Short mmCIF file of C-alpha atoms in Angstrom, two decimals:
data_model
loop_
_atom_site.label_atom_id
_atom_site.label_comp_id
_atom_site.label_asym_id
_atom_site.label_seq_id
_atom_site.Cartn_x
_atom_site.Cartn_y
_atom_site.Cartn_z
CA UNK A 811 152.02 -11.89 -2.88
CA UNK A 812 149.29 -9.43 -3.21
CA UNK A 813 148.55 -6.18 -3.38
CA UNK A 814 150.02 -4.33 -0.86
CA UNK A 815 148.28 0.20 0.45
CA UNK A 816 145.57 -1.29 -2.03
CA UNK A 817 142.66 1.54 -1.18
CA UNK A 818 139.28 0.54 -2.12
CA UNK A 819 135.82 1.66 -1.97
CA UNK A 820 134.19 1.79 1.03
CA UNK A 821 130.26 1.51 1.06
CA UNK A 822 127.24 -0.14 2.46
CA UNK A 823 124.05 0.06 1.44
CA UNK A 824 121.36 0.76 4.78
CA UNK A 825 119.39 -3.28 4.04
CA UNK A 826 122.68 -4.44 4.36
CA UNK A 827 122.85 -6.03 8.36
CA UNK A 828 126.03 -7.57 10.02
CA UNK A 829 129.78 -7.10 9.78
CA UNK A 830 130.48 -7.71 5.94
CA UNK A 831 131.83 -4.78 4.51
CA UNK A 832 132.33 -2.60 7.82
CA UNK A 833 131.88 0.29 7.21
CA UNK A 834 129.77 0.79 10.36
CA UNK A 835 126.04 2.76 7.88
CA UNK A 836 128.55 5.58 7.25
CA UNK A 837 128.36 7.74 3.96
CA UNK A 838 130.54 6.40 0.78
CA UNK A 839 134.17 6.30 1.52
CA UNK A 840 137.44 4.85 0.60
CA UNK A 841 139.44 2.58 3.33
CA UNK A 842 142.84 1.25 2.81
CA UNK A 843 143.05 -3.00 2.83
CA UNK A 844 145.27 -4.43 5.14
CA UNK A 845 148.43 -5.76 2.70
CA UNK A 846 147.58 -8.98 0.47
CA UNK A 847 144.30 -7.99 0.30
CA UNK A 848 142.00 -6.78 -3.43
CA UNK A 849 139.12 -4.80 -3.28
CA UNK A 850 135.50 -6.63 -3.54
CA UNK A 851 131.88 -5.30 -4.73
CA UNK A 852 128.30 -6.33 -4.44
CA UNK A 853 125.19 -5.04 -6.33
CA UNK A 854 122.19 -6.41 -6.45
CA UNK A 855 120.15 -5.00 -9.66
CA UNK A 856 119.87 -1.25 -8.67
CA UNK A 857 122.91 -0.51 -6.43
CA UNK A 858 125.68 -0.95 -4.62
CA UNK A 859 124.97 -3.82 -1.48
CA UNK A 860 128.40 -3.90 0.31
CA UNK A 861 131.99 -2.50 -0.98
CA UNK A 862 135.78 -2.84 0.62
CA UNK A 863 137.92 -5.04 1.17
CA UNK A 864 138.27 -8.58 0.77
CA UNK A 865 140.67 -10.38 2.11
CA UNK A 866 141.11 -13.72 -0.44
CA UNK A 867 144.30 -15.45 -0.14
CA UNK A 868 146.66 -15.91 -3.28
CA UNK A 869 144.84 -15.40 -6.33
CA UNK A 870 141.63 -14.46 -5.51
CA UNK A 871 141.71 -11.40 -7.14
CA UNK A 872 143.13 -11.67 -10.43
CA UNK A 873 141.73 -8.43 -12.07
CA UNK A 874 142.72 -5.66 -11.69
CA UNK A 875 139.06 -4.16 -12.99
CA UNK A 876 136.00 -5.07 -11.78
CA UNK A 877 133.69 -7.52 -14.06
CA UNK A 878 130.94 -8.62 -12.12
CA UNK A 879 129.81 -11.93 -12.29
CA UNK A 880 125.99 -13.30 -10.85
CA UNK A 881 126.82 -14.51 -7.03
CA UNK A 882 124.19 -16.46 -4.92
CA UNK A 883 121.36 -18.48 -6.77
CA UNK A 884 121.62 -19.01 -10.58
CA UNK A 885 119.25 -16.34 -12.22
CA UNK A 886 119.48 -14.14 -9.23
CA UNK A 887 120.19 -10.76 -9.15
CA UNK A 888 123.60 -10.69 -6.88
CA UNK A 889 126.64 -9.59 -8.90
CA UNK A 890 130.07 -9.85 -6.60
CA UNK A 891 133.25 -8.63 -8.03
CA UNK A 892 136.95 -9.19 -6.24
CA UNK A 893 139.28 -7.08 -8.07
CA UNK A 894 142.90 -5.64 -7.41
CA UNK A 895 143.19 -1.62 -8.61
CA UNK A 896 143.13 1.70 -6.94
CA UNK A 897 139.23 1.66 -6.10
CA UNK A 898 138.69 -0.92 -8.94
CA UNK A 899 135.83 -1.34 -6.92
CA UNK A 900 133.62 1.66 -7.46
CA UNK A 901 133.18 0.82 -10.94
CA UNK A 902 132.08 -1.96 -12.59
CA UNK A 903 132.00 -2.73 -16.16
CA UNK A 904 130.21 -4.85 -18.36
CA UNK A 905 127.26 -3.84 -16.14
CA UNK A 906 124.43 -1.45 -16.26
CA UNK A 907 124.27 -0.84 -12.94
CA UNK A 908 124.65 2.60 -11.37
CA UNK A 909 126.34 2.83 -7.87
CA UNK A 910 124.87 5.73 -6.70
#
């Protein structure tokens, strides 16, 4: 089960360290995910932090669109979405956040 041949927006903000997103600091682009993976997007109030593939199992990504929800501490500024639509993590809905 899960999406196959899904393409996600791939982007990693320079402030993000480590392997998460694994875009290598390159310009935003698109990445083809392994079978069964879906797209992830993580934003703060002003810009995208990480966008790419997420290896969640099964129903980890129930929505075809990106509807970010708060992640981390309550009242924090970090938003997260998991979705299984083509390039869905490049277009968060329900937020005033631009992905630029």
